[in-house]
Each structure stands twice: as C-alpha cells, then as structure tokens.
Amino acid sequence: MQLSRRADYGIRLLLELSMLPEGSRTSTEEIANKQRIPITFLSKIARQLAQAGLVRAYPGLGGGLELGRDPRSLTMLDAIQALEGPIAIARCTLHPHECPRSAFCPMHQVWKKMEAQMVDELSRITFDQLAQAETRAIAG
Amino acid sequence: MQLSRRADYGIRLLLELSMLPEGSRTSTEEIANKQRIPITFLSKIARQLAQAGLVRAYPGLGGGLELGRDPRSLTMLDAIQALEGPIAIARCTLHPHECPRSAFCPMHQVWKKMEAQMVDELSRITFDQLAQAETRAIAG
DNA sequence: CGAAACCCCGACTATTATACTCCGAAATGC
DNA sequence: GCATTTCGGAGTATAATAGTCGGGGTTTCG
C-alpha cells in the first residue's frame, strides 16, 4: 500500500517543472542532481511522463523538459495515473470477472468507495497549488 | 498501491469467522478449501492474526479458529493494520526525518490527509456489517 | 497409551515487482 | 561536426511478496 519510488520521483519532477518560470526549461540531469535521483532512472520516468503528455521533451542542445499542460489544471491524479496506472486498491475492482466472489463479496464496495474518495481528493490537488506552497515554504 | 494477497486472504479469513454462529469454530483447512487459498500460507496468516489478538487459535482435536474480538467492534482498519502494518501511502509520512524535503515538501500534507481519510473510512467498517452483507447477498 | 486432528514456529525457496543501469541512436543548436 | 540532450529498449540487481516444508506441540478420543 505504498507509492512506488517511480511515482515519488515523477511527482518531484513535475513539481520542479511547475516551479519553473513560465516558458523556461530544465534538463533531466539538473532535476536529478537537485532532487538526488539517479539520472538514468529519472530520464526513463521523464519519457513515461512525456508519452502521457504531462511533460514536453526537447532533445538536443538547449533542449530539456517543460510542463506539457497548464499546472493549474494538472492534478496529482493525472500524475499518479500516468506513473502507476489506475487507482486500484484491490485487484478485484479492476478485474471483477477474475474474482469468483465478485457477485456477493461485500469488500468490493468498500474498495470502490475508498478508491472514489482517493480519486476525488487527488483530483483536487493541482501542481500549481503545490508549487506555490513549496515556494512559500522555502521563502518563509 | 495495492493490497497484498496476504491482506486479502487475511480479510477473507476474518470474514469467514465473522459469519460463523456465535461460539463455534472452523479449522484453517476448511477456510482454505472454501476460499481456495494455499493452506500453508493461510495458516501462517492465521498465526499472525492470532498474535495480533484478532483471532483465537486452539490446537488439538476439535480445535480451530474463532474470532478474538466482537465482530461489531472489529474493523477493517484493525485487520489491515494487523496484516500490513500502519496505513502509509508514502515513506515520508512514516519516517519524516529520513526525507531531506520534509521541512518544506507540500506533498507531505497531501499524503497525511489522504491517510487520515482512509483510516477514518476503514475504521467505520466492521466485520459484523460485512458478514451480514455477504449473508444477505448470498441468500438474496 | 496411541492415533488423529489441530495449531506453532522458523527456515527455506520461488516468483514477481521494483529500481535501477547501459548503450547505441537520433535530434538540435552552435 | 561536435557537444548536448532526449529516445528506446534490453539487461541486471535487489527487495518484497508469496508460498513451501518439516519438525514439534497440544488436545481429544478411544
């Protein structure tokens, strides 16, 4: 029941990009150094986020990464779904047909409800908010 | 972000016990057969639940398992904590001192809030409720 | 007493998921 | 053409999960 490092790193990458001045870029390496993340791993994660459209990547000299979407509408839910796939506490909510108990299992609804709550909560949190909170926390 | 099989099996074991008529017992093997769970694994899980006090185990002929607590006050939270440890989405909420970002990291609060919601939700769900729901679902 | 039906315990193994690493290739800008 | 940067995929290492095994102990019953 824990977030993977992949997700942790990916979120930190997105947060770094969100804190960048509008229109500017950084390289994967810079973020890796700043956040103490193995660069080869982070670059793989960056690619994954690029494929999901959350990040735009430019190869070549002067290239780098920038946010692929407006940080005011980019949510934690988007990030986690791109990095870890759908929010699913139990296998049975994703693949109900694979569980012989699904017809009458009372846990099914429990998980469903919790997942819905998580989705709801995560979708309220934007990277713009996070970036501002972090900026304030560092400044203050 | 998924519940382990261990937790899944353990919950099913507790649910089986909760559906038993007051004061009666079953063996680990019966539950394993009914729920299609490898018996050696389930017996290990049963021990764990016994050590946590959620289950009482009696060796010997006519022995077996019974619930260690009143199903009306035994919650899903108790079960998951006994089976998987504390609810912690991110490492940093459990061990904030290990994270150099903890002082200013805006995600910390996000995770804390979500964890609190999960704890709250899970602690509302008792095995008595679940057992009744399943009984109804099978009967109906 | 002895057998059968139970659980206890720890060590061991297998499998899978995670967390990386590596390297050649392609794009870009000077 | 060279430095910088991402791309893509294959490969490896480590750790967590899932499960097995064998010996030992209790309890009940005949």
CSV table of C-alpha atoms (C1' of nucleotides) in Angstrom, one decimal:
chain,number,residue,atom,x,y,z
A,1,MET,CA,0.0,0.0,0.0
A,2,GLN,CA,2.8,2.4,-0.8
A,3,LEU,CA,3.5,4.7,-3.6
A,4,SER,CA,6.4,3.5,-5.6
A,5,ARG,CA,9.7,5.4,-5.9
A,6,ARG,CA,8.9,5.8,-9.6
A,7,ALA,CA,5.8,7.8,-8.6
A,8,ASP,CA,7.6,9.7,-6.0
A,9,TYR,CA,10.4,10.8,-8.4
A,10,GLY,CA,7.9,11.5,-11.1
A,11,ILE,CA,5.9,13.8,-8.9
A,12,ARG,CA,9.0,15.6,-7.8
A,13,LEU,CA,10.0,16.1,-11.4
A,14,LEU,CA,6.6,17.6,-12.2
A,15,LEU,CA,6.8,19.8,-9.2
A,16,GLU,CA,10.2,21.1,-10.3
A,17,LEU,CA,8.8,21.9,-13.7
A,18,SER,CA,5.8,23.6,-12.1
A,19,MET,CA,8.1,25.9,-10.2
A,20,LEU,CA,9.9,27.0,-13.3
A,21,PRO,CA,9.1,30.4,-14.7
A,22,GLU,CA,6.6,30.2,-17.5
A,23,GLY,CA,8.1,29.1,-20.7
A,24,SER,CA,11.5,28.0,-19.5
A,25,ARG,CA,13.1,24.5,-19.4
A,26,THR,CA,15.4,22.4,-17.4
A,27,SER,CA,17.3,19.2,-18.3
A,28,THR,CA,16.6,15.9,-16.7
A,29,GLU,CA,20.1,16.0,-15.3
A,30,GLU,CA,19.5,19.2,-13.4
A,31,ILE,CA,16.5,17.9,-11.7
A,32,ALA,CA,18.2,14.7,-10.9
A,33,ASN,CA,21.0,16.5,-9.2
A,34,LYS,CA,18.8,18.8,-7.3
A,35,GLN,CA,16.5,16.1,-6.1
A,36,ARG,CA,19.2,13.4,-5.6
A,37,ILE,CA,17.6,11.0,-8.0
A,38,PRO,CA,19.6,8.6,-10.2
A,39,ILE,CA,19.6,10.3,-13.5
A,40,THR,CA,19.2,7.2,-15.7
A,41,PHE,CA,16.1,6.3,-13.8
A,42,LEU,CA,14.7,9.7,-13.9
A,43,SER,CA,15.2,10.1,-17.6
A,44,LYS,CA,13.1,6.9,-18.1
A,45,ILE,CA,10.4,8.4,-15.9
A,46,ALA,CA,10.5,11.6,-17.8
A,47,ARG,CA,10.0,9.7,-21.0
A,48,GLN,CA,7.0,8.0,-19.5
A,49,LEU,CA,5.5,11.3,-18.5
A,50,ALA,CA,6.2,12.7,-21.9
A,51,GLN,CA,4.3,9.9,-23.6
A,52,ALA,CA,1.4,10.6,-21.3
A,53,GLY,CA,1.6,14.2,-22.4
A,54,LEU,CA,2.2,15.6,-18.9
A,55,VAL,CA,5.7,16.8,-20.0
A,56,ARG,CA,7.1,18.0,-23.2
A,57,ALA,CA,10.7,16.9,-24.0
A,58,TYR,CA,13.1,18.6,-26.5
A,59,PRO,CA,16.2,16.7,-27.5
A,60,GLY,CA,19.4,18.5,-28.5
A,61,LEU,CA,21.4,21.4,-27.3
A,62,GLY,CA,19.3,23.8,-25.3
A,63,GLY,CA,16.6,21.3,-25.1
A,64,GLY,CA,15.2,19.8,-22.0
A,65,LEU,CA,11.9,19.4,-20.3
A,66,GLU,CA,8.9,21.6,-19.7
A,67,LEU,CA,5.4,21.0,-18.4
A,68,GLY,CA,3.1,19.7,-21.1
A,69,ARG,CA,0.0,21.1,-19.5
A,70,ASP,CA,-1.2,24.1,-17.5
A,71,PRO,CA,-0.1,23.5,-13.9
A,72,ARG,CA,-3.5,24.9,-12.8
A,73,SER,CA,-5.3,22.0,-14.3
A,74,LEU,CA,-2.6,19.4,-13.9
A,75,THR,CA,-3.6,17.3,-10.9
A,76,MET,CA,-2.0,14.8,-8.6
A,77,LEU,CA,-4.4,12.3,-10.0
A,78,ASP,CA,-3.1,12.8,-13.5
A,79,ALA,CA,0.4,12.3,-12.3
A,80,ILE,CA,-0.2,9.2,-10.3
A,81,GLN,CA,-2.3,7.6,-13.1
A,82,ALA,CA,0.4,8.3,-15.6
A,83,LEU,CA,3.1,6.9,-13.3
A,84,GLU,CA,1.3,4.0,-11.7
A,85,GLY,CA,-1.8,3.3,-13.7
A,86,PRO,CA,-5.3,3.4,-12.4
A,87,ILE,CA,-6.1,3.9,-8.7
A,88,ALA,CA,-7.0,0.4,-7.6
A,89,ILE,CA,-6.7,-0.8,-4.0
A,90,ALA,CA,-7.6,-4.3,-4.8
A,91,ARG,CA,-7.3,-6.5,-7.9
A,92,CYS,CA,-11.0,-7.2,-7.8
A,93,THR,CA,-12.1,-3.7,-8.6
A,94,LEU,CA,-10.0,-3.6,-11.8
A,95,HIS,CA,-10.8,-7.2,-12.9
A,96,PRO,CA,-14.1,-8.2,-11.2
A,97,HIS,CA,-14.6,-11.1,-13.6
A,98,GLU,CA,-11.4,-12.7,-12.4
A,99,CYS,CA,-12.7,-13.0,-8.8
A,100,PRO,CA,-15.2,-15.8,-8.2
A,101,ARG,CA,-16.5,-13.9,-5.2
A,102,SER,CA,-17.3,-10.7,-7.0
A,103,ALA,CA,-21.0,-11.4,-7.2
A,104,PHE,CA,-21.6,-11.3,-3.5
A,105,CYS,CA,-18.3,-10.0,-1.9
A,106,PRO,CA,-19.0,-7.1,0.5
A,107,MET,CA,-15.5,-5.9,0.3
A,108,HIS,CA,-15.8,-4.9,-3.3
A,109,GLN,CA,-18.0,-1.9,-2.5
A,110,VAL,CA,-15.6,-0.9,0.3
A,111,TRP,CA,-12.7,-0.7,-2.0
A,112,LYS,CA,-14.8,1.0,-4.7
A,113,LYS,CA,-15.8,3.7,-2.3
A,114,MET,CA,-12.3,4.2,-1.0
A,115,GLU,CA,-10.9,4.4,-4.5
A,116,ALA,CA,-13.5,7.0,-5.4
A,117,GLN,CA,-12.6,9.1,-2.4
A,118,MET,CA,-8.9,8.9,-3.3
A,119,VAL,CA,-9.6,9.9,-6.9
A,120,ASP,CA,-11.7,12.8,-5.7
A,121,GLU,CA,-9.1,14.0,-3.3
A,122,LEU,CA,-6.2,13.6,-5.7
A,123,SER,CA,-8.0,15.4,-8.5
A,124,ARG,CA,-8.5,18.5,-6.3
A,125,ILE,CA,-4.8,19.0,-5.9
A,126,THR,CA,-3.1,20.8,-8.7
A,127,PHE,CA,0.6,21.2,-9.3
A,128,ASP,CA,0.1,25.0,-9.3
A,129,GLN,CA,-1.0,24.8,-5.7
A,130,LEU,CA,1.8,22.5,-4.8
A,131,ALA,CA,4.4,24.7,-6.4
A,132,GLN,CA,3.1,27.8,-4.7
A,133,ALA,CA,3.0,26.0,-1.4
A,134,GLU,CA,6.6,24.9,-1.8
A,135,THR,CA,7.8,28.3,-2.9
A,136,ARG,CA,6.2,29.9,0.2
A,137,ALA,CA,7.6,27.2,2.5
A,138,ILE,CA,11.1,27.8,1.2
A,139,ALA,CA,10.8,31.5,1.3
A,140,GLY,CA,9.1,31.8,4.6
B,1,MET,CA,-0.7,0.9,-4.4
B,2,GLN,CA,-2.4,-2.4,-4.0
B,3,LEU,CA,-3.4,-4.5,-1.1
B,4,SER,CA,-1.2,-7.6,-0.8
B,5,ARG,CA,-2.6,-11.1,-1.1
B,6,ARG,CA,-1.7,-11.6,2.5
B,7,ALA,CA,-4.1,-8.9,3.4
B,8,ASP,CA,-6.7,-10.2,1.0
B,9,TYR,CA,-6.5,-13.7,2.4
B,10,GLY,CA,-6.5,-12.5,6.0
B,11,ILE,CA,-9.6,-10.4,5.5
B,12,ARG,CA,-11.4,-13.3,3.9
B,13,LEU,CA,-10.4,-15.5,6.9
B,14,LEU,CA,-11.8,-12.9,9.3
B,15,LEU,CA,-14.9,-12.6,7.3
B,16,GLU,CA,-15.4,-16.4,7.3
B,17,LEU,CA,-15.0,-16.4,11.1
B,18,SER,CA,-17.4,-13.5,11.4
B,19,MET,CA,-20.1,-15.4,9.6
B,20,LEU,CA,-19.8,-18.4,11.9
B,21,PRO,CA,-22.5,-18.8,14.5
B,22,GLU,CA,-21.5,-17.3,17.9
B,23,GLY,CA,-19.1,-19.6,19.8
B,24,SER,CA,-18.3,-22.1,17.0
B,25,ARG,CA,-15.0,-22.7,15.3
B,26,THR,CA,-13.6,-23.8,12.0
B,27,SER,CA,-10.2,-25.1,11.1
B,28,THR,CA,-7.7,-23.2,8.9
B,29,GLU,CA,-8.0,-26.0,6.4
B,30,GLU,CA,-11.8,-25.6,5.9
B,31,ILE,CA,-11.4,-21.9,5.2
B,32,ALA,CA,-8.5,-22.6,2.9
B,33,ASN,CA,-10.6,-25.0,0.9
B,34,LYS,CA,-13.6,-22.8,0.8
B,35,GLN,CA,-11.7,-19.8,-0.2
B,36,ARG,CA,-9.2,-21.5,-2.5
B,37,ILE,CA,-6.2,-20.3,-0.6
B,38,PRO,CA,-3.0,-22.3,-0.2
B,39,ILE,CA,-3.4,-23.8,3.3
B,40,THR,CA,0.2,-23.4,4.4
B,41,PHE,CA,0.2,-19.8,3.6
B,42,LEU,CA,-3.2,-19.2,5.2
B,43,SER,CA,-2.0,-20.9,8.4
B,44,LYS,CA,0.8,-18.5,8.5
B,45,ILE,CA,-1.5,-15.6,8.2
B,46,ALA,CA,-3.8,-17.1,10.8
B,47,ARG,CA,-0.9,-17.1,13.2
B,48,GLN,CA,-0.2,-13.5,12.5
B,49,LEU,CA,-3.8,-12.6,13.2
B,50,ALA,CA,-3.7,-14.7,16.4
B,51,GLN,CA,-0.6,-12.8,17.6
B,52,ALA,CA,-2.4,-9.6,17.0
B,53,GLY,CA,-5.4,-10.8,19.0
B,54,LEU,CA,-7.9,-10.7,16.2
B,55,VAL,CA,-8.2,-14.4,16.2
B,56,ARG,CA,-8.1,-17.1,18.8
B,57,ALA,CA,-6.5,-20.4,17.9
B,58,TYR,CA,-7.0,-23.7,19.6
B,59,PRO,CA,-4.7,-26.7,18.9
B,60,GLY,CA,-5.9,-30.3,19.1
B,61,LEU,CA,-8.8,-32.3,18.0
B,62,GLY,CA,-11.9,-30.2,17.9
B,63,GLY,CA,-9.8,-27.1,18.0
B,64,GLY,CA,-9.6,-24.5,15.2
B,65,LEU,CA,-10.1,-20.8,14.9
B,66,GLU,CA,-12.6,-18.3,16.2
B,67,LEU,CA,-12.8,-14.6,16.2
B,68,GLY,CA,-10.7,-13.0,19.0
B,69,ARG,CA,-12.9,-9.9,19.3
B,70,ASP,CA,-16.5,-8.9,18.9
B,71,PRO,CA,-17.2,-8.6,15.2
B,72,ARG,CA,-19.3,-5.5,15.9
B,73,SER,CA,-16.1,-3.6,17.0
B,74,LEU,CA,-13.6,-5.4,14.8
B,75,THR,CA,-13.0,-3.1,11.9
B,76,MET,CA,-11.3,-3.3,8.6
B,77,LEU,CA,-8.7,-0.9,9.9
B,78,ASP,CA,-7.8,-3.4,12.6
B,79,ALA,CA,-7.5,-6.1,10.1
B,80,ILE,CA,-5.3,-4.2,7.6
B,81,GLN,CA,-3.1,-2.8,10.3
B,82,ALA,CA,-2.5,-6.3,11.7
B,83,LEU,CA,-1.8,-7.7,8.3
B,84,GLU,CA,0.1,-4.9,6.6
B,85,GLY,CA,1.2,-2.6,9.3
B,86,PRO,CA,0.3,1.1,9.6
B,87,ILE,CA,-1.5,2.9,6.8
B,88,ALA,CA,1.2,4.8,5.0
B,89,ILE,CA,0.9,5.9,1.4
B,90,ALA,CA,4.4,7.4,1.3
B,91,ARG,CA,7.5,6.6,3.2
B,92,CYS,CA,7.8,10.2,4.3
B,93,THR,CA,4.8,10.2,6.5
B,94,LEU,CA,6.2,7.3,8.5
B,95,HIS,CA,9.7,8.4,8.6
B,96,PRO,CA,9.8,12.2,8.0
B,97,HIS,CA,13.3,12.5,9.4
B,98,GLU,CA,14.6,10.3,6.6
B,99,CYS,CA,13.4,12.8,3.9
B,100,PRO,CA,15.5,15.9,3.4
B,101,ARG,CA,12.5,17.6,1.9
B,102,SER,CA,10.2,17.0,4.8
B,103,ALA,CA,10.6,20.6,6.1
B,104,PHE,CA,9.0,22.2,3.1
B,105,CYS,CA,7.6,19.4,1.0
B,106,PRO,CA,4.0,20.2,0.1
B,107,MET,CA,3.2,16.6,-0.7
B,108,HIS,CA,3.6,15.6,2.9
B,109,GLN,CA,0.3,17.1,3.9
B,110,VAL,CA,-1.4,15.7,0.9
B,111,TRP,CA,-0.4,12.2,1.9
B,112,LYS,CA,-1.2,12.8,5.6
B,113,LYS,CA,-4.7,14.0,4.7
B,114,MET,CA,-5.4,11.0,2.5
B,115,GLU,CA,-4.1,8.6,5.0
B,116,ALA,CA,-6.4,10.1,7.6
B,117,GLN,CA,-9.3,9.7,5.3
B,118,MET,CA,-8.5,6.1,4.7
B,119,VAL,CA,-8.1,5.4,8.4
B,120,ASP,CA,-11.4,7.1,9.0
B,121,GLU,CA,-13.2,5.2,6.4
B,122,LEU,CA,-11.7,1.8,7.3
B,123,SER,CA,-12.5,2.2,10.9
B,124,ARG,CA,-16.2,2.7,10.2
B,125,ILE,CA,-16.5,-0.7,8.6
B,126,THR,CA,-17.0,-3.6,11.0
B,127,PHE,CA,-16.8,-7.3,10.2
B,128,ASP,CA,-20.2,-7.7,11.6
B,129,GLN,CA,-21.5,-5.4,8.8
B,130,LEU,CA,-19.5,-7.2,6.2
B,131,ALA,CA,-20.7,-10.6,7.4
B,132,GLN,CA,-24.3,-9.5,7.3
B,133,ALA,CA,-23.9,-8.0,3.9
B,134,GLU,CA,-22.4,-11.2,2.5
B,135,THR,CA,-25.0,-13.4,4.1
B,136,ARG,CA,-27.8,-11.2,2.6
B,137,ALA,CA,-26.1,-11.2,-0.8
B,138,ILE,CA,-25.8,-15.0,-0.9
B,139,ALA,CA,-29.3,-15.6,0.4
B,140,GLY,CA,-30.9,-13.0,-1.9
C,1,DC,C1',-1.2,-45.1,25.8
C,2,DG,C1',-1.6,-44.1,20.9
C,3,DA,C1',-3.6,-42.0,16.9
C,4,DA,C1',-5.8,-38.3,14.8
C,5,DA,C1',-6.8,-33.5,14.3
C,6,DC,C1',-5.4,-29.4,15.2
C,7,DC,C1',-2.1,-25.2,15.6
C,8,DC,C1',3.2,-23.2,16.2
C,9,DC,C1',7.5,-21.9,14.5
C,10,DG,C1',11.3,-20.9,11.7
C,11,DA,C1',13.9,-21.6,7.8
C,12,DC,C1',13.8,-22.1,3.2
C,13,DT,C1',12.6,-21.3,-1.9
C,14,DA,C1',10.2,-19.4,-5.8
C,15,DT,C1',8.3,-15.7,-8.2
C,16,DT,C1',7.4,-11.2,-9.3
C,17,DA,C1',7.9,-6.3,-8.9
C,18,DT,C1',10.7,-2.6,-8.3
C,19,DA,C1',14.6,0.0,-9.0
C,20,DC,C1',17.8,0.7,-11.3
C,21,DT,C1',22.0,0.6,-15.4
C,22,DC,C1',23.8,0.7,-20.1
C,23,DC,C1',24.4,1.8,-24.7
C,24,DG,C1',23.6,3.0,-29.3
C,25,DA,C1',20.7,6.2,-31.9
C,26,DA,C1',18.5,10.4,-33.2
C,27,DA,C1',17.5,15.3,-32.8
C,28,DT,C1',19.1,20.0,-32.1
C,29,DG,C1',21.9,24.1,-32.0
C,30,DC,C1',26.3,26.4,-32.4
D,1,DG,C1',31.0,18.1,-36.9
D,2,DC,C1',30.7,18.2,-32.2
D,3,DA,C1',28.6,18.9,-27.7
D,4,DT,C1',24.2,18.4,-25.5
D,5,DT,C1',20.1,16.4,-24.8
D,6,DT,C1',16.2,13.1,-25.3
D,7,DC,C1',14.7,8.2,-27.1
D,8,DG,C1',14.2,3.4,-26.8
D,9,DG,C1',14.9,-0.9,-25.3
D,10,DA,C1',17.4,-4.6,-23.3
D,11,DG,C1',19.7,-6.0,-19.4
D,12,DT,C1',20.7,-6.6,-14.2
D,13,DA,C1',20.2,-6.2,-9.1
D,14,DT,C1',17.7,-6.0,-5.1
D,15,DA,C1',13.8,-6.5,-2.5
D,16,DA,C1',9.2,-7.7,-1.4
D,17,DT,C1',5.8,-11.0,-1.9
D,18,DA,C1',4.0,-15.4,-2.0
D,19,DG,C1',4.3,-19.7,-0.8
D,20,DT,C1',6.6,-24.4,0.9
D,21,DC,C1',8.4,-27.7,4.2
D,22,DG,C1',9.5,-30.3,8.2
D,23,DG,C1',9.7,-30.9,12.9
D,24,DG,C1',7.2,-30.0,17.2
D,25,DG,C1',3.4,-29.3,20.5
D,26,DT,C1',-1.5,-29.7,22.3
D,27,DT,C1',-5.8,-31.6,22.8
D,28,DT,C1',-9.3,-35.0,22.4
D,29,DC,C1',-11.0,-39.5,21.9
D,30,DG,C1',-11.0,-44.4,22.0
